[in-house]
XYZ file of C-alpha atoms in Angstrom:
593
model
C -27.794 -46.091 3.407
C -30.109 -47.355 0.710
C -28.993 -47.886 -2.734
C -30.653 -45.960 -4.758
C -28.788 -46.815 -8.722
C -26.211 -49.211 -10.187
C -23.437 -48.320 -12.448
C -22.723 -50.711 -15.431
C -19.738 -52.489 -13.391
C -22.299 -53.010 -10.456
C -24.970 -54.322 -12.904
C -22.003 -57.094 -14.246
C -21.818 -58.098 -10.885
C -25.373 -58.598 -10.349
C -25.756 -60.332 -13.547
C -22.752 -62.662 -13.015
C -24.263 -63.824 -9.680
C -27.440 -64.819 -10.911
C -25.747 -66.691 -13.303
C -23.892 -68.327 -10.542
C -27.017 -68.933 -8.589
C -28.351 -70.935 -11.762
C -25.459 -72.544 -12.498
C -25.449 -74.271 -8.789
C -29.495 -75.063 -9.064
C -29.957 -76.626 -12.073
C -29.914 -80.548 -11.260
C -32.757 -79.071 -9.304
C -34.534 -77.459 -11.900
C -34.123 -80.481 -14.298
C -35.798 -82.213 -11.819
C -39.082 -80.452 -12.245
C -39.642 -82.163 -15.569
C -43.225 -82.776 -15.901
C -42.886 -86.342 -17.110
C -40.293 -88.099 -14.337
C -38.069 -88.938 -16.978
C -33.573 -88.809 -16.851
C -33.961 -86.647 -19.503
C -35.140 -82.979 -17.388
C -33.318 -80.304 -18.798
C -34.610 -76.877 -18.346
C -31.977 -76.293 -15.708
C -29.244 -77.508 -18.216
C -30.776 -75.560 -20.485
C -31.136 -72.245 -18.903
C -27.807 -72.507 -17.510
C -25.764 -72.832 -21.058
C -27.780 -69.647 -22.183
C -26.877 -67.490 -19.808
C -23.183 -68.915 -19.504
C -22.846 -68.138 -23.037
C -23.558 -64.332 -22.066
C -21.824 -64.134 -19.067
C -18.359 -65.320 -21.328
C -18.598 -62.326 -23.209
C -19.494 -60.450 -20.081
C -15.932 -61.675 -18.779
C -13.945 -60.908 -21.872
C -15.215 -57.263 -22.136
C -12.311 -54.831 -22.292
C -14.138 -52.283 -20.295
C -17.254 -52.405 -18.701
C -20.262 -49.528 -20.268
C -23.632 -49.633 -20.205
C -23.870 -50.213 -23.946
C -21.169 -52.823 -24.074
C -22.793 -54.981 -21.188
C -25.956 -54.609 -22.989
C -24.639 -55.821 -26.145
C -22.530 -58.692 -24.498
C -25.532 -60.337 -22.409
C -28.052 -59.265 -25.215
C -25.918 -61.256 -28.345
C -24.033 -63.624 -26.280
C -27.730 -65.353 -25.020
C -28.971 -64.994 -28.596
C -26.576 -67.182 -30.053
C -26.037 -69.771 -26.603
C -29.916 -70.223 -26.764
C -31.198 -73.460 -25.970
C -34.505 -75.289 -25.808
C -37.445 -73.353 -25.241
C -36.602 -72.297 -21.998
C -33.278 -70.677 -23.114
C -34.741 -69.002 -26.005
C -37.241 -67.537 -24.411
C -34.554 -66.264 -21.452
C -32.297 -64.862 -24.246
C -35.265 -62.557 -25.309
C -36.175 -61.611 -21.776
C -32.596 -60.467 -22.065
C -32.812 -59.168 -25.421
C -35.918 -56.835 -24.357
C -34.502 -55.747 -20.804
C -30.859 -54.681 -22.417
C -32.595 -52.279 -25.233
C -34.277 -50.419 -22.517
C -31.173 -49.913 -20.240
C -28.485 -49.748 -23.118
C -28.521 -45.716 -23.289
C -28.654 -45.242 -19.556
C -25.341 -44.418 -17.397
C -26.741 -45.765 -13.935
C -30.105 -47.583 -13.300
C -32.862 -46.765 -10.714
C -35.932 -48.274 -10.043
C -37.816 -46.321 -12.475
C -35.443 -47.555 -15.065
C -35.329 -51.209 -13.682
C -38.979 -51.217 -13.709
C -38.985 -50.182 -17.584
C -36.388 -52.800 -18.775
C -38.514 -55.370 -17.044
C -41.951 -54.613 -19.054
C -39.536 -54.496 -21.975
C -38.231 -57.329 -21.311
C -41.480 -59.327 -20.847
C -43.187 -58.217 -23.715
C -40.232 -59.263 -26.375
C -40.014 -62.508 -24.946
C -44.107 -62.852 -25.217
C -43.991 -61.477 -28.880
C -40.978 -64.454 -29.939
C -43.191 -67.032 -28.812
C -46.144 -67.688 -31.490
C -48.537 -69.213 -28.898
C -47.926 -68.202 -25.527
C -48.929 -70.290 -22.443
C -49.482 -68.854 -18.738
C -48.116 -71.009 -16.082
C -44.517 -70.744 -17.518
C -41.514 -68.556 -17.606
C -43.632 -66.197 -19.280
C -45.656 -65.819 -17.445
C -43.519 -65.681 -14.338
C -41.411 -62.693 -15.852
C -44.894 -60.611 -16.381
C -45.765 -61.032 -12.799
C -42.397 -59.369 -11.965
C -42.663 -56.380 -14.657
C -46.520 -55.597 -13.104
C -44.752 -55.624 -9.575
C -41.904 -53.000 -10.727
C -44.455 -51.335 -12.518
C -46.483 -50.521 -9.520
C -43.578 -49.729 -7.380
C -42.150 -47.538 -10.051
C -42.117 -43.667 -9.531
C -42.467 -44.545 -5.402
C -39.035 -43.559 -5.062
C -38.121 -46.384 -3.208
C -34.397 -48.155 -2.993
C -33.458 -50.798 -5.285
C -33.118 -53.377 -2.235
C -36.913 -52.515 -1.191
C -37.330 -52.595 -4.743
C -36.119 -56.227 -5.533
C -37.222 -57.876 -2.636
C -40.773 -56.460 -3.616
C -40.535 -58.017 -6.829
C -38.964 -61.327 -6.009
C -41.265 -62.107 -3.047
C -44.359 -61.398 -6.179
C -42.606 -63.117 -8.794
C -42.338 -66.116 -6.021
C -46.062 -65.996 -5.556
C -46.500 -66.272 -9.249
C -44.613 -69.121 -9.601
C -46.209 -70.776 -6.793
C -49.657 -70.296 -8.729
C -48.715 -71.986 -11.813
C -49.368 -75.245 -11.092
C -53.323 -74.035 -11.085
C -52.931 -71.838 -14.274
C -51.123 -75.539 -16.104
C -53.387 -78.842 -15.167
C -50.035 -81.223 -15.789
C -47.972 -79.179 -13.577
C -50.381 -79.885 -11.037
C -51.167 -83.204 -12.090
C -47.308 -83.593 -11.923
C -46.999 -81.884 -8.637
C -44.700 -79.034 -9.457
C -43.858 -75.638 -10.733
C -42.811 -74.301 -13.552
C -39.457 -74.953 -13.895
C -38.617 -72.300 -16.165
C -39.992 -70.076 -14.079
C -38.247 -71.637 -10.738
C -34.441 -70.439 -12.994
C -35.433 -67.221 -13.853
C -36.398 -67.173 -10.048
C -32.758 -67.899 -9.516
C -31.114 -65.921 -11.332
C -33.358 -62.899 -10.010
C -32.051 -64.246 -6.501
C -28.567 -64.285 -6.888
C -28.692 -60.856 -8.718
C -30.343 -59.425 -5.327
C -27.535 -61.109 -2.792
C -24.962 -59.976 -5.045
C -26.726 -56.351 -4.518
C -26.617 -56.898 -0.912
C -23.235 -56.984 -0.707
C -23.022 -61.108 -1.078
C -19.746 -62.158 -2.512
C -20.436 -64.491 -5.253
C -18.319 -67.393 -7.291
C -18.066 -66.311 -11.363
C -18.994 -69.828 -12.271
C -16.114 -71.991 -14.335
C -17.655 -72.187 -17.515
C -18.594 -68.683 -17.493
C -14.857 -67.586 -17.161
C -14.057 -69.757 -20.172
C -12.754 -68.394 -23.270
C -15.213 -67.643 -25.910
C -15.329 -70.032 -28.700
C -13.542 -69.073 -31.952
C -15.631 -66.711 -33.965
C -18.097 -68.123 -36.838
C -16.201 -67.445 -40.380
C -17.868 -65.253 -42.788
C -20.153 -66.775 -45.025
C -18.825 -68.741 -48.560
C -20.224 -68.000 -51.412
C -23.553 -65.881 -52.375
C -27.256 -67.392 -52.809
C -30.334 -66.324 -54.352
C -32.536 -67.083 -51.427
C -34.645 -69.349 -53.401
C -34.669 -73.418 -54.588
C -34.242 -74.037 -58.125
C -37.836 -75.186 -59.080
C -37.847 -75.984 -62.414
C -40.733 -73.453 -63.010
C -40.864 -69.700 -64.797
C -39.381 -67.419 -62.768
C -42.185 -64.587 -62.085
C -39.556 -62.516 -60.512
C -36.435 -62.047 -61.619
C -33.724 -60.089 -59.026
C -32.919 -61.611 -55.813
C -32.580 -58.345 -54.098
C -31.171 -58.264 -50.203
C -29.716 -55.101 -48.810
C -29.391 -54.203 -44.422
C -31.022 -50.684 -43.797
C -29.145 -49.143 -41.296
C -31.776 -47.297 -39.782
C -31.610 -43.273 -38.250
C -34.141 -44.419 -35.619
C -35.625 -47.763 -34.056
C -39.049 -48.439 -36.428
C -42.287 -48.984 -34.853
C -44.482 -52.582 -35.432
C -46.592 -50.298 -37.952
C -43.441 -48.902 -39.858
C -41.832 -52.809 -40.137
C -45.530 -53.999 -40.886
C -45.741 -50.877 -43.782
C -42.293 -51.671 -45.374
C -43.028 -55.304 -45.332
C -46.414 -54.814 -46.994
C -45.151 -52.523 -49.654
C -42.537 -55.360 -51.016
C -45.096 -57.973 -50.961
C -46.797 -55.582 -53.463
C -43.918 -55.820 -55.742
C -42.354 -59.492 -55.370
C -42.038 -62.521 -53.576
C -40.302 -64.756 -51.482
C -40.124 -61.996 -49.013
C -37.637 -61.551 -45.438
C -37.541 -58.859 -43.391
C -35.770 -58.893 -39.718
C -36.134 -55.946 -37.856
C -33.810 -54.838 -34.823
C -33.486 -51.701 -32.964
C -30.335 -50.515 -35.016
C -31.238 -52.191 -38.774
C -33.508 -54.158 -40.981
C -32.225 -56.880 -43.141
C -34.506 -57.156 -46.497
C -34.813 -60.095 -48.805
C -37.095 -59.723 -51.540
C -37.316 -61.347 -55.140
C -39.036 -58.556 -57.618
C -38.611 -56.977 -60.882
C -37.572 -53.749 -60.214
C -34.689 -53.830 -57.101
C -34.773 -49.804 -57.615
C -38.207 -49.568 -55.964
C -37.017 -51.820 -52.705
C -34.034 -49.528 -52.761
C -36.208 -46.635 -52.796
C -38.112 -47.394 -50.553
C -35.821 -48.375 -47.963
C -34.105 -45.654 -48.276
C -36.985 -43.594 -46.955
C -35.592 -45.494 -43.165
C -32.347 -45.309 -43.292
C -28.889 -45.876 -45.382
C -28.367 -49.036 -46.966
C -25.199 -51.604 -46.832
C -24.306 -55.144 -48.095
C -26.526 -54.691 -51.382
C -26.518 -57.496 -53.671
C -28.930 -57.839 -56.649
C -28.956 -61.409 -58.251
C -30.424 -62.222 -61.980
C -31.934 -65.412 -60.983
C -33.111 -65.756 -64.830
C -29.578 -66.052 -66.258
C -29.114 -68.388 -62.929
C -31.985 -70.445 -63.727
C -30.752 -71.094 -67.596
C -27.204 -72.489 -66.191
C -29.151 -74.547 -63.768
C -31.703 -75.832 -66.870
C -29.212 -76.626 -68.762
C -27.010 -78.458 -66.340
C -30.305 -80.072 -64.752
C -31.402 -81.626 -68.441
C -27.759 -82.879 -69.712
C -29.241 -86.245 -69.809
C -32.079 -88.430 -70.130
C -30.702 -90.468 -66.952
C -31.670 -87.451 -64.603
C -35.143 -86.929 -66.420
C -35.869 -90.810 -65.391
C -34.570 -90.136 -61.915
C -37.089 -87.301 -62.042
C -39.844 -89.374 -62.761
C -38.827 -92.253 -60.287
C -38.544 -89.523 -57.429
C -41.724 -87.613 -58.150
C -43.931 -91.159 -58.466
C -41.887 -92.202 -55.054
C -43.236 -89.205 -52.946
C -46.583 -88.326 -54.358
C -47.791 -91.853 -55.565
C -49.726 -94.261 -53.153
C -47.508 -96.921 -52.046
C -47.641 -100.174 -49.614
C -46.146 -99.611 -46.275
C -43.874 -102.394 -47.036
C -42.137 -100.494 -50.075
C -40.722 -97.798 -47.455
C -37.001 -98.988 -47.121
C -36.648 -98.751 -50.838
C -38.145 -95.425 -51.164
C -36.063 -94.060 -48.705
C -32.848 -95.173 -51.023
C -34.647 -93.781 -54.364
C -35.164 -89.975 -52.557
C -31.888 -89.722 -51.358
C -30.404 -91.035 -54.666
C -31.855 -88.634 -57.156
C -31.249 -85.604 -54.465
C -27.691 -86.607 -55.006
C -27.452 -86.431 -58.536
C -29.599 -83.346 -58.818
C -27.204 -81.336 -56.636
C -24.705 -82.477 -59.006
C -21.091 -84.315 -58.211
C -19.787 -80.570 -58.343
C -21.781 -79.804 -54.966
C -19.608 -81.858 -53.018
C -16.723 -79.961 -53.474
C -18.420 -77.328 -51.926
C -17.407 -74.859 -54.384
C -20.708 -74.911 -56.545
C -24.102 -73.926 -54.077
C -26.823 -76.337 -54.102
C -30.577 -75.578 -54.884
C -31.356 -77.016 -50.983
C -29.666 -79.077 -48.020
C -30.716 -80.415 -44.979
C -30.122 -80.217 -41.760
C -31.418 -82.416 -38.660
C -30.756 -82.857 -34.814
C -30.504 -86.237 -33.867
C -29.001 -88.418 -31.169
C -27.917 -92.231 -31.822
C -25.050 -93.850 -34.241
C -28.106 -95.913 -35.576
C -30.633 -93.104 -35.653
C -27.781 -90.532 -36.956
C -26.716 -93.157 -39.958
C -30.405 -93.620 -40.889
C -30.635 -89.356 -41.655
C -26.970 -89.998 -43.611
C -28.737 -92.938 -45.815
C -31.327 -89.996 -46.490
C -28.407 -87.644 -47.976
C -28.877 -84.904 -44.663
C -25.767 -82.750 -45.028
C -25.426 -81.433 -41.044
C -26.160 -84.184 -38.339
C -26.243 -81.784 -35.297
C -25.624 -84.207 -32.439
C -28.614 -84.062 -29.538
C -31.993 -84.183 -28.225
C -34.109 -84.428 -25.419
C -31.075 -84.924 -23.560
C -28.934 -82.081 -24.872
C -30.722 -79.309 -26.962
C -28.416 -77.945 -29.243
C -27.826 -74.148 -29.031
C -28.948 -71.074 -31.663
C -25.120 -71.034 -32.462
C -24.829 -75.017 -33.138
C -27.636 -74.547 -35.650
C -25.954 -70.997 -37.006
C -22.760 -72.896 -37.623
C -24.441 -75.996 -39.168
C -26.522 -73.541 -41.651
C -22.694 -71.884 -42.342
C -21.862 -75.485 -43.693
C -24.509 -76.179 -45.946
C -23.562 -74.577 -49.306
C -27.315 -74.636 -50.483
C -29.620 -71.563 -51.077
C -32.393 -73.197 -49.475
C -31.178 -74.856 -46.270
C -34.349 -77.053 -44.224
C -33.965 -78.087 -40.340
C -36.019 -80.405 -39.095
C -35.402 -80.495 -35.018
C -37.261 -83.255 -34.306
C -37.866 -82.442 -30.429
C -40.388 -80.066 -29.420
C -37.861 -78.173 -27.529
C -35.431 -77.565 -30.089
C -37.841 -75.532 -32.781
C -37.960 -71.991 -30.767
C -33.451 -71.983 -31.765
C -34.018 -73.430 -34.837
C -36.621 -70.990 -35.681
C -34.134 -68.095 -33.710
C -31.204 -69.233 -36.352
C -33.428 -68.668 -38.981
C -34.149 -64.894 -38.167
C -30.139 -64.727 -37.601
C -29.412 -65.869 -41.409
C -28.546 -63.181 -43.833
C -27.398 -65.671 -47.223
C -29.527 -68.307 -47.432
C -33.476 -69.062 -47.201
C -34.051 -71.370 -43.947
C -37.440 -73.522 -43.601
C -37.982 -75.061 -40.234
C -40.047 -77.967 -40.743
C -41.452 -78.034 -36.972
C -40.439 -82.017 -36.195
C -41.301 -83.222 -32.691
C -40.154 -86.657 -32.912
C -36.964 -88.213 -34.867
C -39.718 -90.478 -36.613
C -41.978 -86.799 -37.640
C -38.234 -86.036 -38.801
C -37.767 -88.787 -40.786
C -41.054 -89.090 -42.786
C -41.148 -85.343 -43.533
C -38.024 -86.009 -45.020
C -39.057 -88.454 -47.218
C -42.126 -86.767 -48.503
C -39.680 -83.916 -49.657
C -40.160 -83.021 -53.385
C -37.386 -81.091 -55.578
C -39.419 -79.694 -57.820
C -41.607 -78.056 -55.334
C -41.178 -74.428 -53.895
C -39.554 -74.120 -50.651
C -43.144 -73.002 -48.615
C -44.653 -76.023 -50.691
C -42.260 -78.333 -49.409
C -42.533 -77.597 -45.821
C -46.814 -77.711 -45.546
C -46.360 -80.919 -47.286
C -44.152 -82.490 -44.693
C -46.237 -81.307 -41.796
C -49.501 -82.555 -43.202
C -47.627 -86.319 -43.603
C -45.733 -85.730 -40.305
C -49.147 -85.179 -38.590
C -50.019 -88.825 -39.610
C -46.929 -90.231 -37.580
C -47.553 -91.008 -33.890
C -44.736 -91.561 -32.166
C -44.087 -93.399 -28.987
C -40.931 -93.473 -26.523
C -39.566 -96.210 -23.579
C -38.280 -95.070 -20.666
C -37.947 -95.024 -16.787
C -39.382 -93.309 -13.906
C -36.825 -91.117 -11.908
C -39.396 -90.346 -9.214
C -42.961 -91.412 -8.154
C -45.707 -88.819 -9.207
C -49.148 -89.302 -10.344
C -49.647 -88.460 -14.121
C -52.316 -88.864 -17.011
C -54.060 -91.792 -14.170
C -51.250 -93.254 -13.767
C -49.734 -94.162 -10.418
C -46.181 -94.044 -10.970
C -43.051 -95.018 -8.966
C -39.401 -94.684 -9.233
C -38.047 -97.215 -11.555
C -41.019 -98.384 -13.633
C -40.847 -98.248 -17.039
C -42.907 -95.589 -18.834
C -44.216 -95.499 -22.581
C -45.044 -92.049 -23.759
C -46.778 -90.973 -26.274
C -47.123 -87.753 -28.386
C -48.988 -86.043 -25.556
C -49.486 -88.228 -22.678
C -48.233 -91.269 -21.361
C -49.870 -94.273 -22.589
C -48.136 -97.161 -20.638
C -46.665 -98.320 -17.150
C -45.328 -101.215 -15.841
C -42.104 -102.777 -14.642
C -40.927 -105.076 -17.680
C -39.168 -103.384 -20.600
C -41.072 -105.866 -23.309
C -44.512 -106.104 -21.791
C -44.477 -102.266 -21.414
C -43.318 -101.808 -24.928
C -46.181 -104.159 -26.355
C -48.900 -102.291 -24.227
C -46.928 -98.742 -25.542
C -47.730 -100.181 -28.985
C -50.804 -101.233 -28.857
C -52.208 -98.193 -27.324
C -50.623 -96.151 -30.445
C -52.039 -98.392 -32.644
C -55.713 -98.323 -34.581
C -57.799 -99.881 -37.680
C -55.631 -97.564 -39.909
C -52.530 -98.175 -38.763
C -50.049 -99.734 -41.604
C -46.772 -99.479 -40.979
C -44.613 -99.661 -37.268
C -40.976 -98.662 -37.240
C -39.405 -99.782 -33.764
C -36.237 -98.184 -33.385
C -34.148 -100.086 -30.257
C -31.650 -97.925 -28.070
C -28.260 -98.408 -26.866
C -29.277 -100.393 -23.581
C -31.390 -103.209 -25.636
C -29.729 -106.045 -27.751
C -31.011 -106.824 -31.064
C -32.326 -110.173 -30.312
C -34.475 -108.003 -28.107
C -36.010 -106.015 -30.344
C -36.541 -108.742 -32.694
C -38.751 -111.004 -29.872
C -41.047 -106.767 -29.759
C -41.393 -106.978 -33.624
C -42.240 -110.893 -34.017
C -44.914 -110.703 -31.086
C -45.888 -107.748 -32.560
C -46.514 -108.931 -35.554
C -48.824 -111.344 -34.501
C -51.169 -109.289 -33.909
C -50.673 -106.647 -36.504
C -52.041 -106.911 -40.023
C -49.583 -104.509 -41.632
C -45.808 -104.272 -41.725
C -43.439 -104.415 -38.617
C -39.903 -102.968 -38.916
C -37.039 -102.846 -36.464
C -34.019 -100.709 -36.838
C -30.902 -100.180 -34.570
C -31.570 -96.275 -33.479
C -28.630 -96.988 -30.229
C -30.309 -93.991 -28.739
C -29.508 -93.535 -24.912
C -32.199 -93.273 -22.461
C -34.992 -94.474 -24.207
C -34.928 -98.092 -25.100
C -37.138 -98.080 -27.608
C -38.654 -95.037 -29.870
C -41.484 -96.151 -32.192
C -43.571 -94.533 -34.944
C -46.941 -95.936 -36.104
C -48.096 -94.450 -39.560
């Protein structure tokens, strides 16, 4: 007899299984890394995302429609990780709004939650590409589309819309040139794949393994967060408006894109330093203006309000005056730090202007900050993997060192909880890995107390120099398009090995050689660490190149590095500096500036 709906228990199971079917593929699925490197981890990725949803899954009390919804819907949110696992934690964000208010799903209703589901994970992503997981899931939402309304059984049903979303993924290799350059599919697309796959056995009756991890206990809840913030960096300038005004608006109804796009157009009229996040259920507001009553009015037009608090940031910006001016000490630190980042220097003054940054940041935020009972103006916050690389971010005062990388992308929550330990109004992250920015940027939209600015780092080295081009007095959105225009002018390259032969950017490449790689290609191959290294550099190198930083890894000794630099130098007309990074997997990371 053909199945024809699925209860909410029966939709746990299914969703449990295709997190077990993940769970067993994802060596695999790192292995589809475009650029043969030990460092794949899509799979990895994926895999944490969804485990984080299916431990609330297991610890619900009793299973509803709503409550399932909820579980997989906040527990992927906040296990995000890299790009892939973002974007999988909105496909289940979208899909669990449509099916929250049902009691049993058909096909009709399967076929809705997957459009749904497709088109929030398209709108999170700021430039979508086809040829990934995107692009993968839309395939699958036309296919249910079509078969929607055919009254047909859900095992007809997800067959039909595996076997398409299969062909799909087989096709993205033409719709991405370095998939097929690389020889393989997506492999974002090849998990969701999986998980859609061991959803369907489990819906054939398959018994199925509830995978360790996901049977785990959840992780101690996040504590509530200290203290209360204006939203906004002390600036030394007039204050043009003068509340800090946040409030959630619990709404009667979910708002349209219009409505969200008319409320946030309205405060814009009457302030600045504007925040609005809109869900299905509320809105949360932060505005700066003169008149809080006209926000409150306003909102109140959507819904009833909660968590109100109205700052003066006037009286706010006297106490900080006055405690900022105390001495003529800090006005000469001022001056020091504002000639450091804006004046011209030589390439070879960089160590010490590293030390002069950090120095006056230190004594601005005041020797009350550390207690962590006064809030700072700003803090930092940057992902990094390395003793040598993490101890260089320290000697830059960075409050949260979140440990990882390329080899382990730290989740939404790991960034929640390092924002929850910054006691600054004004927290930045730099993730310096291109995979890491979509949770980073996901925190942000999570964060009700302070202002976040994601300074969109690539590279530890983009990390580092935005960093030091950071300026106090300057407004937070200030701040961050300073650091990307000086982080554009960093090119980084990165020493590794082959952990498979393909054929990439005219390269023949085998298992084992050693592979420099550059900020969008790979620039070097060979089969010696140093001779690869030189060629790496070289190739990154040009007429107006000043300054290389070679950073050496865990696997190279320092009298290694030091025979790079001096043969580098050589050649090189500008400066050449070496610092222990004891990064694994790459023996050598290097920026040329």
């Amino acid at each position: 007899m053909a199945i024809v709906s699925i209860n909410a228990e029966e939709l746990k199971k299914l969703f449990l299984a295709g997190a077990g079917r993940l769970e067993s593929k994802k060596e695999w699925i790192n292995e589809l890394n475009v650029f043969p490197v030990p460092d794949g981890d899509t799979g990895t990725n994926m895999t944490m995302t969804i485990l984080s949803a299916a431990r609330e899954v297991q610890a619900l009390p009793e299973v509803t429609m709503a409550g399932l919804a909820k579980a997989i819907s906040s527990g992927s949110l906040r296990g995000a990780r890299g790009n892939s696992g973002v974007i999988l934690s909105q496909l289940f964000r979208g899909f669990t709004k449509e099916i929250k208010d049902k009691d049993v799903l058909n096909a009709n209703h399967l076929a809705a939650a997957f459009l749904r589901a497709s088109e929030t994970a398209y709108k999170a992503v700021m430039k979508p590409k086809e040829g990934t997981i995107l692009t993968v899931a839309k395939g699958m939402a036309d296919k249910a589309a079509e078969l929607a309304g055919s009254g047909i059984g859900l095992e007809d049903f997800m067959r039909e819309v595996i076997a398409h979303g299969d062909s799909v993924l087989s096709r993205t290799p033409e719709m991405l040139p370095v998939l097929k350059q690389a020889g393989v599919v997506d492999s974002g697309g090849q998990g969701l794949m999986m998980i859609m796959k061991g959803a369907y056995e489990a819906l054939l009756g398959k018994e199925i393994d509830v995978p360790a991890q996901a049977a785990a206990p959840l992780p101690a809840p996040m504590p509530e967060a200290a203290g209360s913030g204006t939203g906004a960096a002390f600036d030394g300038g007039e204050i043009r408006f003068g509340y800090c005004t946040e409030f959630i608006i619990n709404l009667e109804k979910e708002l349209p894109e219009e409505q969200v796009s008319e409320l946030k157009g309205y405060l814009e009229s009457i302030g600045d330093s504007l925040v609005v996040v809109a869900d299905e259920d509320l809105v949360k507001v932060h505005v700066h203006t003169n008149d809080p009553g006209l926000a409150i009015q306003k909102a109140l037009t959507y819904g009833s309000l909660s968590r109100m608090k109205i700052d003066n940031m006037r009286e706010e910006h006297e106490e900080r005056l006055f405690a900022a001016s105390q001495t003529s000490v800090e006005k000469g630190a001022q001056a020091i730090s504002a000639a450091v980042v804006s004046a011209p220097r030589p390439a070879s003054d960089e160590a010490e202007a590293r030390e002069e940054i950090p120095s006056f940041k230190e004594f601005l935020a005041g020797k009350e900050a550390a207690t962590e009972k006064e809030r700072k103006p700003f803090g930092f916050i940057a992902v990094s993997v390395g003793e040598g690389m993490n101890e260089i971010f320290r000697g830059l005062n960075v409050d949260e060192i979140i440990e990882g990388g390329q080899t382990m992308n730290p989740s939404t929550e790991d960034m929640l909880n390092a924002i929850e330990r910054v006691n600054a109004d004004t927290v930045y992250i730099f993730p310096n890995n291109k995979n890491i920015i979509l949770a980073a940027e996901q925190a942000m939209h999570l964060t009700e107390d302070k202002e976040i600015v994601v300074v969109p780092t690539k590279t530890v080295p983009q990390g580092i120099t935005a960093i030091i081009n950071f300026s106090p007095e300057s407004a937070p959105e200030e701040n961050r398009t300073r650091m990307e225009e000086e982080m554009k002018k960093v090119k980084t390259g990165q020493l590794t090995y082959a952990i498979r032969n393909t054929n990439l950017d005219d390269y023949e490449i085998h298992e084992g050689d050693i592979m420099g790689i550059g900020d969008h290609s790979i620039v070097a191959v060979g089969t010696d660490i140093h001779r690869t290294a030189v060629e790496m550099i070289e190739a990154l190198t040009d007429d107006d190149s000043e300054l290389i930083s070679i950073y050496y890894g865990a696997e190279v000794k320092e009298a290694e590095a030091e025979a790079l630099r001096e043969e580098i130098s050589e050649e090189f007309s500008g400066d050449v500096e070496v610092y222990n990074g004891g990064q694994p997997i790459y023996y050598y990371v290097v920026s040329v500036e």
